[in-house]
Structures are given as C-alpha cells and as structure tokens.
Amino acid sequence: MSYSRGGRRRFGRRSSSKKNTTGREGRLKRYTNSAQAVVAELPEVKIEHQFTDFALDDRLQKNIAQRGYEEPTPIQDQAIPELLAGKDVVGIANTGTGKTAAFLLPFIDKVLQDSDQGVLILAPTRELALQIRDEFVEFAKDLPIGVSVCIGGTSMDRQIKQLAQNPHFVIATPGRLIDLLKRRHFDPEMFTNIVLDEVDRMLDIGFRQDILFLISKLPRKRHAAFFSATSDSATDEIMRKLMDKPVKISVKQAETSHHVEQKALPVKIGQDKVEMLHDILIQGDVEKAIIFGRTKHGINKLERKLKERGFKVIAIHGNKSQGARQRALRTFKDGHVQALLATDVAARGIDIDDVSHVINYDEPQSYADYVHRIGRTGRAGKVGTAITFVE
Ligand code: AMP
C-alpha cells in the first residue's frame, strides 16, 4: 500500500514476571487441575453494543461485516467507545480476547476522519507485529490508509522506503524502530496516537529501557492505548509514563483455558524426557502440537532428536531469520508437520487454529507463562490438552 499522510515530514525539528517458586508437588497439582484452577470462574460479561452502534466510518463497518465479526468481544465492547471518545485506555487482556480489533478499529476510524493522524503500534515480537498487520489489512481493505511494518530480521531498506512515504500506521518491534529512529528514518513527532501491545511480554523480553526511550521521544500530547495480560509494578511504570488518568478495562481470558484438559507428568531422576515425549507423540490423538522449551539451544537439540526418530517437527525461535520463522509457522499451520517446537518468546501471540496439544517439555518460568502457553490450544469451542513435564 502506498497511501500516505497529508502532513509533511518534519525531520530536524527534534532530532519480570514472577518466577515459579512452588515446590514439585504443588506444581504437579497445579498443572493437573481442571480448568477452573487456571482462571477463576468469571461472571458472564454482558455485551452492551453491536458493531453498528459504534460511530465508525461506513467503509469500516462494511469491512467488519465482511470479516464476519457479528458481535464485539468484551474488550471491544468496552474499549472501542472510549477510544472513539478520545480517551486513553488500559486493557488488561491477552491474545484471544479480540484486543487487536479493539485498538485497530477506533484508530483506523480516526485516520479516516483526519488523514494527518499517525498511529504507532508497538509489539514485543515480529510474529505479533505481523499478525496485527494481517488484521489491519483486513479492516483497511479498500481504504486510503498506508502501513509500514518495522521489525527486525527483514530488510531495513524496504522499511526505510515505506517510512519515507509517510504511512499512517507503523507497526513495529522496539529494537528495529529505535534503529530507524536513530538513523532518522522514523520521526516520532508524527505519531500522536500510540498503542503498546503486550506490555508485560515486552518487559519480559527486556525492552523496558527501549520502551521508556521511545515514550520519551513521542509528542507530549498523545492519544494512547496500552494492553497487557498482567498488571504489576513494572507494567504500571510504563503505563504512568505513557498516559494520564486512562480508562481501565480488565478482560481476563477465561474461555480458552476452560477448554483445556491439563495433565502433569512427573519426570523421575535419570528418566529420558525425549523418550517420554516420543510416547506421547505416537498417541493417535496428538495431531497438532506445540512443544515448549526454555531455550533456543534446547529447542534446536530437541528438533534434531525428534527428527532422528522420524517425527515431522519444525522449530521456531528468535535466532532464525524472519523468513524461516514465517515458513515454519506456515508449515505448521498447514498441517505438514505434527509439532511446532517453540520458546515462549517465539510463540507469543501466535494465533493458530486446531492446536490439539500443548506440551510443556520444559516447565514455564511463571504461572502467567503457563496460562499463555496452554491458551494456544482449546480455542474456538474445541477441547485441547496440555501436558506439562515436571522435573
Ligand atoms: P486477538 O485477541 O486480537 O488476537 O483475536 C483473537 C482472534 O479472535 C482472532 O482470530 C480474531 O480475528 C478473532 N476475533 C476478534 N474479534 C472478533 C469478533 N468480534 N468476532 C469474531 N472473531 C473475532
């Protein structure tokens, strides 16, 4: 897309989450419990609006309908009117709640009203940035809105060319964006609208300084949205720096976890985990599994060992090039391999249907990570299985 904003470039104006501390017995129990232990039973959330109730541009309404969205999700129901009213919003919500559309729709609408508006969306990982882009493309179909995705692992030249065209939306990961900013290809002054997505994960990855740096470069008067699956002092710090008196919306994700049957497998001293995994993978019902490991190195080793045993698997992690990661995801999505091997960071936000099993080959670092991992299965009303090896 080559649409750009009316405004002229103005360069030169200004140049951890909690760790697992529970004992082995406690963890075995925790990962075995039925779904209600993962997320407390939540009251039914009443949806107040239909999409047609929102004061969104007709063209956008048409694209929403074409996308097949019939009713807003709770986060959309609550966040869209606030953002449309120009308020800052903090959403405590994770992937699967529909948070992407909750921020994309009002900001696309804002750009349609005023083509000088610029919207910056920051995401922790390349995959999440690309997923946001994909969703953006659907909603912005046939609309005069330009976008540039600025992420690592792909050609910077192309991004520089896109930025030179003044896109309305920039969807970026912090590292690459700072690179582009320092080389003066990205002008933060142009972006009075900002979305920080999955802030807790950005902090987990170690982007605290980068985010604070980027916020310090943004225009003082800004319209912001902030999303995080969890809220603690670290996320609060970023929130306070970014915005003043935001509207807070909390949509704890219950749905996915409710459909996940969870089992814990104790690993005895000296027991071969690959052997245990082998036994699981040959069970007929393990059709499409995501296997989580702690480190890139461990994932690579496991990939090799499983391939030696004749399993069709593919690994995805931060050391691979963007192209390789996208290919791996596609191969898994299309069902050409039985399992995707991933680290937490690489798997963040991945939205793949029909994952039958999540296998925690290495235990997650925190309970929040556990919930994120198992949320990859049991989606869209299906029942999934989560198996956790406990050493
Ligand atoms: P997200 O939490 O934004 O990653 O969205 C999770 C999934 O739900 C994505 O596949 C979206 O396309 C889908 N989705 C989001 N909002 C709606 C909606 N109102 N109706 C149906 N599907 C939706």
PDB file of N, CA and C and ligand atoms in Angstrom, residues 51 67-73 76 94-101 131 135 351, ligand 1:
ATOM      1  N   PHE A  51     -21.607  -3.829  16.713  1.00  0.00           N
ATOM      2  CA  PHE A  51     -20.644  -3.009  15.963  1.00  0.00           C
ATOM      3  C   PHE A  51     -21.327  -1.786  15.352  1.00  0.00           C
ATOM      4  N   ARG A  67     -15.556  -9.251   7.321  1.00  0.00           N
ATOM      5  CA  ARG A  67     -14.656 -10.093   8.108  1.00  0.00           C
ATOM      6  C   ARG A  67     -15.439 -11.173   8.855  1.00  0.00           C
ATOM      7  N   GLY A  68     -16.740 -10.974   8.963  1.00  0.00           N
ATOM      8  CA  GLY A  68     -17.578 -11.968   9.625  1.00  0.00           C
ATOM      9  C   GLY A  68     -17.715 -11.746  11.122  1.00  0.00           C
ATOM     10  N   TYR A  69     -17.314 -10.598  11.601  1.00  0.00           N
ATOM     11  CA  TYR A  69     -17.484 -10.301  13.028  1.00  0.00           C
ATOM     12  C   TYR A  69     -18.932  -9.866  13.245  1.00  0.00           C
ATOM     13  N   GLU A  70     -19.638 -10.633  14.057  1.00  0.00           N
ATOM     14  CA  GLU A  70     -21.047 -10.304  14.270  1.00  0.00           C
ATOM     15  C   GLU A  70     -21.257  -9.449  15.502  1.00  0.00           C
ATOM     16  N   GLU A  71     -20.535  -9.803  16.546  1.00  0.00           N
ATOM     17  CA  GLU A  71     -20.723  -9.098  17.812  1.00  0.00           C
ATOM     18  C   GLU A  71     -19.352  -8.758  18.401  1.00  0.00           C
ATOM     19  N   PRO A  72     -19.236  -7.600  19.055  1.00  0.00           N
ATOM     20  CA  PRO A  72     -17.944  -7.281  19.660  1.00  0.00           C
ATOM     21  C   PRO A  72     -17.620  -8.242  20.807  1.00  0.00           C
ATOM     22  N   THR A  73     -16.351  -8.483  21.020  1.00  0.00           N
ATOM     23  CA  THR A  73     -15.933  -9.231  22.218  1.00  0.00           C
ATOM     24  C   THR A  73     -15.968  -8.237  23.388  1.00  0.00           C
ATOM     25  N   GLN A  76     -13.592  -5.340  23.085  1.00  0.00           N
ATOM     26  CA  GLN A  76     -14.002  -4.435  22.006  1.00  0.00           C
ATOM     27  C   GLN A  76     -15.210  -3.614  22.452  1.00  0.00           C
ATOM     28  N   ASN A  94      -5.436 -10.558  27.164  1.00  0.00           N
ATOM     29  CA  ASN A  94      -4.404 -11.227  26.372  1.00  0.00           C
ATOM     30  C   ASN A  94      -4.925 -11.685  25.022  1.00  0.00           C
ATOM     31  N   THR A  95      -4.023 -12.367  24.311  1.00  0.00           N
ATOM     32  CA  THR A  95      -4.375 -12.831  22.978  1.00  0.00           C
ATOM     33  C   THR A  95      -5.603 -13.729  23.046  1.00  0.00           C
ATOM     34  N   GLY A  96      -6.451 -13.576  22.083  1.00  0.00           N
ATOM     35  CA  GLY A  96      -7.642 -14.412  22.060  1.00  0.00           C
ATOM     36  C   GLY A  96      -8.871 -13.658  22.536  1.00  0.00           C
ATOM     37  N   THR A  97      -8.665 -12.483  23.108  1.00  0.00           N
ATOM     38  CA  THR A  97      -9.802 -11.709  23.606  1.00  0.00           C
ATOM     39  C   THR A  97     -10.338 -10.754  22.547  1.00  0.00           C
ATOM     40  N   GLY A  98      -9.619 -10.619  21.439  1.00  0.00           N
ATOM     41  CA  GLY A  98     -10.032  -9.682  20.396  1.00  0.00           C
ATOM     42  C   GLY A  98      -9.477  -8.284  20.613  1.00  0.00           C
ATOM     43  N   LYS A  99      -8.376  -8.203  21.343  1.00  0.00           N
ATOM     44  CA  LYS A  99      -7.842  -6.871  21.674  1.00  0.00           C
ATOM     45  C   LYS A  99      -7.304  -6.152  20.431  1.00  0.00           C
ATOM     46  N   THR A 100      -6.848  -6.907  19.440  1.00  0.00           N
ATOM     47  CA  THR A 100      -6.278  -6.258  18.257  1.00  0.00           C
ATOM     48  C   THR A 100      -7.309  -5.354  17.582  1.00  0.00           C
ATOM     49  N   ALA A 101      -8.492  -5.897  17.339  1.00  0.00           N
ATOM     50  CA  ALA A 101      -9.538  -5.077  16.711  1.00  0.00           C
ATOM     51  C   ALA A 101      -9.977  -3.963  17.653  1.00  0.00           C
ATOM     52  N   GLN A 131       0.959 -10.345  12.766  1.00  0.00           N
ATOM     53  CA  GLN A 131      -0.447 -10.689  12.977  1.00  0.00           C
ATOM     54  C   GLN A 131      -1.312  -9.434  13.040  1.00  0.00           C
ATOM     55  N   GLU A 135      -4.370  -8.356  10.426  1.00  0.00           N
ATOM     56  CA  GLU A 135      -5.700  -7.920  10.849  1.00  0.00           C
ATOM     57  C   GLU A 135      -5.977  -6.508  10.304  1.00  0.00           C
ATOM     58  N   ASP A 351      -1.409 -17.173  16.617  1.00  0.00           N
ATOM     59  CA  ASP A 351      -2.827 -17.489  16.585  1.00  0.00           C
ATOM     60  C   ASP A 351      -3.053 -18.593  15.557  1.00  0.00           C
TER      61      ASP A 351
HETATM   62  P1  AMP B   1      -6.860 -11.227  19.268  1.00  0.00           P
HETATM   63  O1  AMP B   1      -7.116 -11.395  20.728  1.00  0.00           O
HETATM   64  O2  AMP B   1      -6.998  -9.818  18.830  1.00  0.00           O
HETATM   65  O3  AMP B   1      -5.570 -11.860  18.856  1.00  0.00           O
HETATM   66  O4  AMP B   1      -8.038 -12.022  18.484  1.00  0.00           O
HETATM   67  C1  AMP B   1      -8.167 -13.408  18.588  1.00  0.00           C
HETATM   68  C2  AMP B   1      -8.968 -13.989  17.429  1.00  0.00           C
HETATM   69  O5  AMP B   1     -10.340 -13.629  17.534  1.00  0.00           O
HETATM   70  C3  AMP B   1      -8.525 -13.509  16.067  1.00  0.00           C
HETATM   71  O6  AMP B   1      -8.501 -14.622  15.199  1.00  0.00           O
HETATM   72  C4  AMP B   1      -9.573 -12.532  15.647  1.00  0.00           C
HETATM   73  O7  AMP B   1      -9.702 -12.461  14.244  1.00  0.00           O
HETATM   74  C5  AMP B   1     -10.823 -13.085  16.298  1.00  0.00           C
HETATM   75  N1  AMP B   1     -11.814 -12.050  16.648  1.00  0.00           N
HETATM   76  C6  AMP B   1     -11.558 -10.867  17.240  1.00  0.00           C
HETATM   77  N2  AMP B   1     -12.698 -10.171  17.438  1.00  0.00           N
HETATM   78  C7  AMP B   1     -13.707 -10.924  16.965  1.00  0.00           C
HETATM   79  C8  AMP B   1     -15.143 -10.741  16.893  1.00  0.00           C
HETATM   80  N3  AMP B   1     -15.754  -9.643  17.359  1.00  0.00           N
HETATM   81  N4  AMP B   1     -15.868 -11.728  16.335  1.00  0.00           N
HETATM   82  C9  AMP B   1     -15.247 -12.853  15.888  1.00  0.00           C
HETATM   83  N5  AMP B   1     -13.913 -13.078  15.924  1.00  0.00           N
HETATM   84  C10 AMP B   1     -13.149 -12.134  16.456  1.00  0.00           C
END
